[in-house]
Amino acid sequence: MEHMKDSRAHLPSAILEVSQSQLQPLSASVLLDQELARKARLRRKGNLMTGCNELDDYVLLGGFERGSVVGLSAEEEELGLSIGLQTIARMLAKGPGKALIITTLPRTVVLLKLQKVLASQLKDPGGGKQKIKGCLERIFITTVFNIKGLWDALRELETAAQAAGTEVPQASATQDRKPEPEMDAPESGQRTRQRTEVQDTEGKVGFHPTESPLPQEPNESGAWHDDFPRSALPDIILITNISSILSVLFASCDKPTAHDTALLLSSHLHFLSRSPAYNDPLIILLNSTTSPFSQAFHDDAVTATDTATTIGEPLRQVMKRTEPTLSSIFEPTAAQQAAAHLPGQQQQPRQRNRPLFGQVFAQMLDLHLLCTRVPRTKEDAAAAAAGVGSGFVSQVWVVEVLLDEIGVYERLEAEENGALGSRRSREQRWAAVDVDEVGDGRVVDAFRG
């Protein structure tokens, strides 16, 4: 129990109050009424689209649902960032929404990408620059370096909710906090101040500095936060490089403590996404992937029982298996991998990447998408299997649903008997997409027209 005490030492008092409070039991009818009201509220607000038809219409069956936690595990985190920023840009271009980006990246890197994506969504030669500037004013960026910085960034939402006049649940009240122990801060070389605006020399579109002042020094967690407008609650919260934050967490404390902290973070993210006091935000977590045989932070591998004493080490390795919700449908089966090691077999099936941190990351999510590269055609697949260089193999991105805890209801209106209608799971649905490198960098259907 000592590690449980240590794991909570650096957490906000809001989380401690929630975890220590005695929750009163609720009847099933009350829970059903609450869920029906939440679904109706989310439907009125509408889903959030990526702008890629294959993703929105086929894979997601209508876009991302507000009030949920979505994970994007990408072989290259650049693709996950593109999908996240494209979703934000499309929301800002279509309405008055707001977004919060929590990132370990330099702010100028994120802003330059945002500028490019917004320009592709706002195709208005007459007023494009002014509209892009207006959209950027509704985006707030926080730079963090560790789990403590992430907690601090999420804490700002409480202040914004209270100032906006919404009734914040009492369990999450964070007034009169005592100073908290400091987590490991980044080296001084990392403390390079980042600005939130795109200067004239940094892009084709010139912007004036934002009116919100930046803090002169980083806070105790080594992070810089924008002065989050107290009247603004984001519709989307994008947390990039969550794998880097979790890596620091697992490297800086013992494994049980890290797991406890990750579990508390998961509970808090779900609390934020499901609370009307916080505007039912869509929370997107960007994760990376790892080789299935990598031992570093690979928490999902389970070794099968070895019943044969003559099996070689390579074959024992391919007998490793993962949870079904962590495996791609394009991943070679155990039988295919084992056959590749038999005498006379020269071709070895490509090993698929899997989400970094496995179930530790998956427990935080309502919807989990995996983004990996696959050969574009049969000829490309044959060339890849023959060991031809990657420069000669054309590839596309495949985005597939690994986990879907919420599903999509065919009918959101409650019937007289209180039913929601049939629920469709999106697990194992997938689509092929490309990044338009020669154009505006948007994520588009791979086989258009």
mmCIF file of C-alpha atoms in Angstrom, residues 87-355:
data_model
loop_
_atom_site.group_PDB
_atom_site.id
_atom_site.type_symbol
_atom_site.label_atom_id
_atom_site.label_comp_id
_atom_site.label_asym_id
_atom_site.label_seq_id
_atom_site.Cartn_x
_atom_site.Cartn_y
_atom_site.Cartn_z
ATOM 1 C CA THR A 87 -10.332 17.713 -36.964
ATOM 2 C CA ILE A 88 -9.689 20.910 -35.007
ATOM 3 C CA ALA A 89 -9.354 23.000 -38.172
ATOM 4 C CA ARG A 90 -12.580 21.662 -39.646
ATOM 5 C CA MET A 91 -14.479 22.409 -36.428
ATOM 6 C CA LEU A 92 -13.113 25.965 -36.282
ATOM 7 C CA ALA A 93 -13.896 26.556 -39.951
ATOM 8 C CA LYS A 94 -17.495 25.394 -39.579
ATOM 9 C CA GLY A 95 -18.486 27.055 -36.321
ATOM 10 C CA PRO A 96 -17.570 28.937 -33.137
ATOM 11 C CA GLY A 97 -15.820 26.082 -31.336
ATOM 12 C CA LYS A 98 -12.593 26.256 -29.341
ATOM 13 C CA ALA A 99 -9.686 23.858 -28.907
ATOM 14 C CA LEU A 100 -6.972 23.186 -26.331
ATOM 15 C CA ILE A 101 -3.710 21.551 -27.439
ATOM 16 C CA ILE A 102 -1.437 20.042 -24.789
ATOM 17 C CA THR A 103 1.882 19.103 -26.342
ATOM 18 C CA THR A 104 5.536 18.361 -25.737
ATOM 19 C CA LEU A 105 6.381 19.889 -29.128
ATOM 20 C CA PRO A 106 7.566 23.479 -29.665
ATOM 21 C CA ARG A 107 4.577 25.753 -30.082
ATOM 22 C CA THR A 108 5.768 27.188 -33.369
ATOM 23 C CA VAL A 109 5.873 23.687 -34.869
ATOM 24 C CA VAL A 110 2.230 23.112 -33.943
ATOM 25 C CA LEU A 111 1.147 26.571 -35.076
ATOM 26 C CA LEU A 112 2.793 26.294 -38.479
ATOM 27 C CA LYS A 113 1.013 22.983 -39.053
ATOM 28 C CA LEU A 114 -2.251 24.520 -37.882
ATOM 29 C CA GLN A 115 -1.811 27.449 -40.247
ATOM 30 C CA LYS A 116 -1.377 25.093 -43.194
ATOM 31 C CA VAL A 117 -4.356 22.930 -42.265
ATOM 32 C CA LEU A 118 -6.592 25.944 -41.634
ATOM 33 C CA ALA A 119 -5.664 27.389 -45.015
ATOM 34 C CA SER A 120 -6.856 24.167 -46.653
ATOM 35 C CA GLN A 121 -10.174 24.308 -44.785
ATOM 36 C CA LEU A 122 -10.788 28.026 -45.377
ATOM 37 C CA LYS A 123 -10.700 28.212 -49.150
ATOM 38 C CA ASP A 124 -11.646 31.875 -49.374
ATOM 39 C CA PRO A 125 -9.109 33.982 -51.318
ATOM 40 C CA GLY A 126 -10.816 37.216 -50.285
ATOM 41 C CA GLY A 127 -10.732 36.797 -46.523
ATOM 42 C CA GLY A 128 -8.523 33.805 -45.885
ATOM 43 C CA LYS A 129 -5.846 35.525 -43.789
ATOM 44 C CA GLN A 130 -8.338 37.217 -41.501
ATOM 45 C CA LYS A 131 -10.312 34.008 -41.042
ATOM 46 C CA ILE A 132 -7.189 32.025 -40.234
ATOM 47 C CA LYS A 133 -6.246 34.607 -37.646
ATOM 48 C CA GLY A 134 -9.732 34.399 -36.145
ATOM 49 C CA CYS A 135 -9.473 30.622 -35.912
ATOM 50 C CA LEU A 136 -6.042 30.742 -34.273
ATOM 51 C CA GLU A 137 -7.428 33.066 -31.606
ATOM 52 C CA ARG A 138 -9.731 30.225 -30.549
ATOM 53 C CA ILE A 139 -6.888 27.734 -30.099
ATOM 54 C CA PHE A 140 -4.956 27.591 -26.827
ATOM 55 C CA ILE A 141 -1.662 25.745 -26.523
ATOM 56 C CA THR A 142 0.060 24.427 -23.418
ATOM 57 C CA THR A 143 3.572 22.985 -23.463
ATOM 58 C CA VAL A 144 4.277 20.246 -20.908
ATOM 59 C CA PHE A 145 7.181 17.920 -20.210
ATOM 60 C CA ASN A 146 5.846 15.348 -17.744
ATOM 61 C CA ILE A 147 2.739 14.004 -16.027
ATOM 62 C CA LYS A 148 2.787 16.859 -13.495
ATOM 63 C CA GLY A 149 2.607 19.387 -16.302
ATOM 64 C CA LEU A 150 -0.299 17.477 -17.827
ATOM 65 C CA TRP A 151 -2.199 17.585 -14.532
ATOM 66 C CA ASP A 152 -1.595 21.334 -14.296
ATOM 67 C CA ALA A 153 -2.905 21.865 -17.822
ATOM 68 C CA LEU A 154 -6.068 19.877 -17.141
ATOM 69 C CA ARG A 155 -6.541 21.760 -13.870
ATOM 70 C CA GLU A 156 -6.962 25.008 -15.812
ATOM 71 C CA LEU A 157 -10.257 23.637 -17.129
ATOM 72 C CA GLU A 158 -11.718 23.784 -13.631
ATOM 73 C CA THR A 159 -10.936 27.483 -13.364
ATOM 74 C CA ALA A 160 -12.443 28.104 -16.792
ATOM 75 C CA ALA A 161 -15.591 26.137 -15.931
ATOM 76 C CA GLN A 162 -16.085 27.983 -12.647
ATOM 77 C CA ALA A 163 -15.551 31.388 -14.274
ATOM 78 C CA ALA A 164 -17.961 30.497 -17.083
ATOM 79 C CA GLY A 165 -20.711 30.069 -14.505
ATOM 80 C CA THR A 166 -21.169 26.336 -14.944
ATOM 81 C CA GLU A 167 -21.778 24.179 -11.913
ATOM 82 C CA VAL A 168 -18.568 22.263 -11.398
ATOM 83 C CA PRO A 169 -19.054 18.977 -9.498
ATOM 84 C CA GLN A 170 -18.066 19.433 -5.872
ATOM 85 C CA ALA A 171 -15.703 16.490 -5.986
ATOM 86 C CA SER A 172 -13.537 18.325 -8.489
ATOM 87 C CA ALA A 173 -13.299 21.603 -6.611
ATOM 88 C CA THR A 174 -9.683 22.614 -6.339
ATOM 89 C CA GLN A 175 -9.715 25.693 -4.177
ATOM 90 C CA ASP A 176 -7.264 26.222 -1.321
ATOM 91 C CA ARG A 177 -4.748 23.737 -2.626
ATOM 92 C CA LYS A 178 -1.533 23.167 -0.806
ATOM 93 C CA PRO A 179 1.720 23.204 -2.743
ATOM 94 C CA GLU A 180 2.446 19.850 -4.320
ATOM 95 C CA PRO A 181 5.776 18.032 -4.556
ATOM 96 C CA GLU A 182 7.742 18.823 -7.658
ATOM 97 C CA MET A 183 8.201 16.220 -10.376
ATOM 98 C CA ASP A 184 11.421 15.912 -12.310
ATOM 99 C CA ALA A 185 11.835 19.098 -14.311
ATOM 100 C CA PRO A 186 13.480 19.238 -17.729
ATOM 101 C CA GLU A 187 17.043 20.348 -18.159
ATOM 102 C CA SER A 188 17.646 24.054 -18.509
ATOM 103 C CA GLY A 189 18.407 23.584 -22.170
ATOM 104 C CA GLN A 190 14.845 22.435 -22.700
ATOM 105 C CA ARG A 191 13.425 25.554 -21.175
ATOM 106 C CA THR A 192 13.427 27.502 -24.380
ATOM 107 C CA ARG A 193 10.484 29.820 -24.364
ATOM 108 C CA GLN A 194 7.966 29.162 -27.143
ATOM 109 C CA ARG A 195 5.591 31.794 -28.501
ATOM 110 C CA THR A 196 1.959 31.154 -29.313
ATOM 111 C CA GLU A 197 1.734 33.292 -32.430
ATOM 112 C CA VAL A 198 3.105 32.820 -35.926
ATOM 113 C CA GLN A 199 5.410 35.714 -36.753
ATOM 114 C CA ASP A 200 5.627 37.204 -40.241
ATOM 115 C CA THR A 201 9.015 35.533 -40.792
ATOM 116 C CA GLU A 202 7.686 32.100 -39.837
ATOM 117 C CA GLY A 203 4.987 31.721 -42.451
ATOM 118 C CA LYS A 204 3.276 33.281 -45.416
ATOM 119 C CA VAL A 205 0.424 34.604 -43.298
ATOM 120 C CA GLY A 206 1.302 37.336 -40.812
ATOM 121 C CA PHE A 207 -0.373 37.540 -37.424
ATOM 122 C CA HIS A 208 -0.222 39.976 -34.576
ATOM 123 C CA PRO A 209 0.788 38.617 -31.179
ATOM 124 C CA THR A 210 -2.055 37.297 -29.085
ATOM 125 C CA GLU A 211 -3.398 39.592 -26.412
ATOM 126 C CA SER A 212 -3.071 36.940 -23.722
ATOM 127 C CA PRO A 213 0.303 37.463 -22.014
ATOM 128 C CA LEU A 214 2.691 34.569 -21.623
ATOM 129 C CA PRO A 215 4.204 33.755 -18.244
ATOM 130 C CA GLN A 216 7.774 34.930 -17.903
ATOM 131 C CA GLU A 217 8.954 31.749 -16.199
ATOM 132 C CA PRO A 218 7.873 28.127 -16.350
ATOM 133 C CA ASN A 219 5.854 26.817 -13.444
ATOM 134 C CA GLU A 220 7.055 24.183 -11.009
ATOM 135 C CA SER A 221 6.468 21.363 -13.488
ATOM 136 C CA GLY A 222 8.703 22.979 -16.078
ATOM 137 C CA ALA A 223 5.751 23.830 -18.332
ATOM 138 C CA TRP A 224 4.436 26.999 -19.896
ATOM 139 C CA HIS A 225 0.685 27.590 -19.967
ATOM 140 C CA ASP A 226 -1.308 30.159 -21.882
ATOM 141 C CA ASP A 227 -3.587 32.292 -19.730
ATOM 142 C CA PHE A 228 -6.607 30.145 -20.484
ATOM 143 C CA PRO A 229 -9.635 32.429 -21.051
ATOM 144 C CA ARG A 230 -12.029 31.911 -18.204
ATOM 145 C CA SER A 231 -15.029 32.206 -20.526
ATOM 146 C CA ALA A 232 -13.700 29.521 -22.868
ATOM 147 C CA LEU A 233 -14.206 25.796 -22.559
ATOM 148 C CA PRO A 234 -12.737 23.725 -25.395
ATOM 149 C CA ASP A 235 -14.765 21.468 -27.658
ATOM 150 C CA ILE A 236 -11.624 19.444 -28.430
ATOM 151 C CA ILE A 237 -8.665 18.670 -26.175
ATOM 152 C CA LEU A 238 -5.730 17.320 -28.189
ATOM 153 C CA ILE A 239 -2.903 15.765 -26.148
ATOM 154 C CA THR A 240 0.087 14.974 -28.349
ATOM 155 C CA ASN A 241 3.033 12.672 -27.620
ATOM 156 C CA ILE A 242 1.318 10.927 -24.720
ATOM 157 C CA SER A 243 3.877 8.140 -25.119
ATOM 158 C CA SER A 244 6.667 10.578 -24.197
ATOM 159 C CA ILE A 245 4.799 11.649 -21.066
ATOM 160 C CA LEU A 246 4.165 8.042 -20.060
ATOM 161 C CA SER A 247 7.787 7.132 -20.787
ATOM 162 C CA VAL A 248 8.968 9.804 -18.340
ATOM 163 C CA LEU A 249 6.433 8.556 -15.800
ATOM 164 C CA PHE A 250 7.540 4.919 -16.003
ATOM 165 C CA ALA A 251 11.222 5.894 -16.023
ATOM 166 C CA SER A 252 10.971 8.170 -12.980
ATOM 167 C CA CYS A 253 9.138 5.872 -10.554
ATOM 168 C CA ASP A 254 8.526 2.215 -9.835
ATOM 169 C CA LYS A 255 6.138 0.227 -11.996
ATOM 170 C CA PRO A 256 3.222 -0.073 -9.507
ATOM 171 C CA THR A 257 3.313 3.668 -8.865
ATOM 172 C CA ALA A 258 3.346 4.417 -12.589
ATOM 173 C CA HIS A 259 0.397 2.104 -13.197
ATOM 174 C CA ASP A 260 -1.589 3.707 -10.367
ATOM 175 C CA THR A 261 -0.915 7.183 -11.748
ATOM 176 C CA ALA A 262 -1.919 6.125 -15.264
ATOM 177 C CA LEU A 263 -5.150 4.660 -13.896
ATOM 178 C CA LEU A 264 -5.993 7.893 -12.075
ATOM 179 C CA LEU A 265 -5.269 9.860 -15.248
ATOM 180 C CA SER A 266 -7.622 7.563 -17.149
ATOM 181 C CA SER A 267 -10.416 8.159 -14.620
ATOM 182 C CA HIS A 268 -9.945 11.918 -14.756
ATOM 183 C CA LEU A 269 -9.990 12.054 -18.564
ATOM 184 C CA HIS A 270 -13.276 10.149 -18.623
ATOM 185 C CA PHE A 271 -14.653 12.447 -15.923
ATOM 186 C CA LEU A 272 -13.789 15.540 -17.975
ATOM 187 C CA SER A 273 -15.176 14.164 -21.230
ATOM 188 C CA ARG A 274 -18.506 13.135 -19.700
ATOM 189 C CA SER A 275 -19.219 16.223 -17.631
ATOM 190 C CA PRO A 276 -21.495 18.954 -19.059
ATOM 191 C CA ALA A 277 -19.731 21.385 -16.717
ATOM 192 C CA TYR A 278 -16.663 21.020 -18.952
ATOM 193 C CA ASN A 279 -18.598 21.255 -22.237
ATOM 194 C CA ASP A 280 -18.466 17.511 -23.066
ATOM 195 C CA PRO A 281 -15.127 17.813 -24.918
ATOM 196 C CA LEU A 282 -13.727 15.307 -27.364
ATOM 197 C CA ILE A 283 -10.338 14.279 -25.936
ATOM 198 C CA ILE A 284 -7.802 12.934 -28.449
ATOM 199 C CA LEU A 285 -4.603 11.242 -27.255
ATOM 200 C CA LEU A 286 -1.789 10.764 -29.766
ATOM 201 C CA ASN A 287 0.308 7.658 -29.166
ATOM 202 C CA SER A 288 3.085 5.922 -31.079
ATOM 203 C CA THR A 289 3.648 2.250 -31.850
ATOM 204 C CA THR A 290 6.313 -0.316 -31.123
ATOM 205 C CA SER A 291 7.528 -3.542 -32.650
ATOM 206 C CA PRO A 292 5.677 -6.560 -31.227
ATOM 207 C CA PHE A 293 8.968 -8.050 -30.039
ATOM 208 C CA SER A 294 10.322 -4.877 -28.461
ATOM 209 C CA GLN A 295 10.723 -5.233 -24.704
ATOM 210 C CA ALA A 296 10.801 -1.527 -23.878
ATOM 211 C CA PHE A 297 7.496 -0.477 -22.293
ATOM 212 C CA HIS A 298 5.753 -3.310 -24.140
ATOM 213 C CA ASP A 299 3.137 -4.213 -21.589
ATOM 214 C CA ASP A 300 0.716 -6.214 -23.707
ATOM 215 C CA ALA A 301 2.715 -9.297 -24.733
ATOM 216 C CA VAL A 302 1.793 -12.588 -23.093
ATOM 217 C CA THR A 303 3.883 -15.674 -23.730
ATOM 218 C CA ALA A 304 1.893 -18.771 -24.632
ATOM 219 C CA THR A 305 2.499 -22.014 -22.762
ATOM 220 C CA ASP A 306 5.379 -23.864 -24.301
ATOM 221 C CA THR A 307 4.303 -27.483 -24.521
ATOM 222 C CA ALA A 308 7.079 -28.625 -26.845
ATOM 223 C CA THR A 309 10.691 -28.872 -25.731
ATOM 224 C CA THR A 310 12.074 -28.920 -29.279
ATOM 225 C CA ILE A 311 10.717 -25.560 -30.369
ATOM 226 C CA GLY A 312 13.497 -23.129 -31.244
ATOM 227 C CA GLU A 313 13.824 -19.620 -29.837
ATOM 228 C CA PRO A 314 12.546 -17.856 -33.006
ATOM 229 C CA LEU A 315 9.408 -19.972 -33.002
ATOM 230 C CA ARG A 316 8.851 -19.346 -29.294
ATOM 231 C CA GLN A 317 9.033 -15.625 -29.992
ATOM 232 C CA VAL A 318 6.361 -15.695 -32.669
ATOM 233 C CA MET A 319 4.126 -17.653 -30.308
ATOM 234 C CA LYS A 320 3.710 -14.475 -28.279
ATOM 235 C CA ARG A 321 0.201 -13.114 -28.500
ATOM 236 C CA THR A 322 -1.577 -9.943 -27.534
ATOM 237 C CA GLU A 323 -5.038 -8.907 -26.531
ATOM 238 C CA PRO A 324 -7.342 -8.909 -29.592
ATOM 239 C CA THR A 325 -8.013 -5.189 -29.147
ATOM 240 C CA LEU A 326 -4.286 -4.454 -29.519
ATOM 241 C CA SER A 327 -3.683 -6.444 -32.709
ATOM 242 C CA SER A 328 -4.170 -5.247 -36.262
ATOM 243 C CA ILE A 329 -6.375 -7.326 -38.545
ATOM 244 C CA PHE A 330 -3.495 -7.128 -41.039
ATOM 245 C CA GLU A 331 -1.053 -8.707 -38.615
ATOM 246 C CA PRO A 332 0.169 -12.169 -39.629
ATOM 247 C CA THR A 333 -1.413 -14.904 -37.563
ATOM 248 C CA ALA A 334 0.652 -17.020 -35.187
ATOM 249 C CA ALA A 335 0.395 -19.929 -37.635
ATOM 250 C CA GLN A 336 1.696 -17.792 -40.520
ATOM 251 C CA GLN A 337 4.592 -16.502 -38.446
ATOM 252 C CA ALA A 338 5.450 -20.001 -37.244
ATOM 253 C CA ALA A 339 5.336 -21.373 -40.807
ATOM 254 C CA ALA A 340 7.843 -18.746 -41.910
ATOM 255 C CA HIS A 341 10.436 -20.305 -39.584
ATOM 256 C CA LEU A 342 10.027 -23.851 -40.900
ATOM 257 C CA PRO A 343 12.878 -25.367 -42.971
ATOM 258 C CA GLY A 344 12.736 -24.327 -46.617
ATOM 259 C CA GLN A 345 10.689 -21.192 -45.962
ATOM 260 C CA GLN A 346 12.567 -18.050 -46.983
ATOM 261 C CA GLN A 347 9.807 -15.467 -46.752
ATOM 262 C CA GLN A 348 9.141 -14.022 -43.358
ATOM 263 C CA PRO A 349 5.881 -12.120 -42.890
ATOM 264 C CA ARG A 350 6.292 -8.528 -41.911
ATOM 265 C CA GLN A 351 5.875 -7.899 -38.207
ATOM 266 C CA ARG A 352 3.172 -5.363 -37.499
ATOM 267 C CA ASN A 353 3.563 -2.475 -35.090
ATOM 268 C CA ARG A 354 1.363 -2.338 -32.030
ATOM 269 C CA PRO A 355 0.305 0.504 -29.730
#
